[in-house]
Amino acid sequence: MRRLLASVLVFEAIVIGLAIPVAITIVHTPPRTAGIAGGALAVAAVALAGVAGRPGARWALVAGTVLQALLIAAGAVVPVMYPLGAIFPGLWLTALWLGPRYEGGP
């Protein structure tokens, strides 16, 4: 489960990072605002990737779920984040659902 959750968060950080220039160029968001908001979300995703799935770090699962909601909310600035914001929470919930089932192995 830990690897699966971390993979989702790392790929999410990459997509968030790639959305920063889109917000600046196409949506005309001020570069400082786009950089701070996008950078904070990307750093949060990478930081949570290092903690998510560890025993005793249940808070990281809650924080990761909140991050998924923030990713969807980013669609208000960059509309393409709406569909991407639907894909990543789907992967996140699938990881939370399937992870404990297959963690023990065969």
Coordinates of C-alpha atoms in Angstrom, one line a residue, residues 1-16 42 44-54 61 64 67-68 71 84 87-96 99:
M1 CA 0.0 0.0 0.0
R2 CA 2.8 2.3 0.8
R3 CA 4.4 2.1 -2.6
L4 CA 1.1 2.5 -4.4
L5 CA 0.1 5.6 -2.4
A6 CA 3.6 7.1 -2.8
S7 CA 3.5 6.5 -6.6
V8 CA 0.1 8.3 -6.9
L9 CA 1.4 11.3 -4.9
V10 CA 4.7 11.6 -6.8
F11 CA 3.0 11.5 -10.2
E12 CA 0.5 14.0 -8.9
A13 CA 3.4 16.3 -7.9
I14 CA 4.7 16.1 -11.4
V15 CA 1.3 17.0 -12.9
I16 CA 1.0 19.9 -10.5
A42 CA 3.7 19.8 -5.3
A44 CA 3.0 18.7 0.0
A45 CA 2.5 15.8 -2.4
V46 CA 6.1 14.8 -2.3
A47 CA 6.3 15.2 1.5
L48 CA 3.2 13.0 1.9
A49 CA 4.6 10.4 -0.5
G50 CA 7.4 9.8 2.0
V51 CA 5.0 9.3 4.9
A52 CA 1.8 7.8 3.4
G53 CA 1.2 4.2 4.3
R54 CA 3.6 4.0 7.2
L61 CA -3.8 9.4 4.6
G64 CA -3.5 13.0 1.2
L67 CA -4.7 17.1 -1.1
Q68 CA -6.9 15.3 -3.6
L71 CA -6.2 19.2 -6.7
L84 CA -7.0 15.3 -13.9
I87 CA -8.3 10.7 -12.1
F88 CA -5.9 11.1 -9.2
P89 CA -8.5 10.9 -6.4
G90 CA -9.8 7.8 -8.2
L91 CA -6.3 6.3 -8.1
W92 CA -5.9 7.4 -4.4
L93 CA -9.2 5.8 -3.3
T94 CA -8.3 2.6 -5.3
A95 CA -4.9 2.5 -3.5
L96 CA -6.6 2.9 -0.1
G99 CA -3.7 -1.7 -0.6

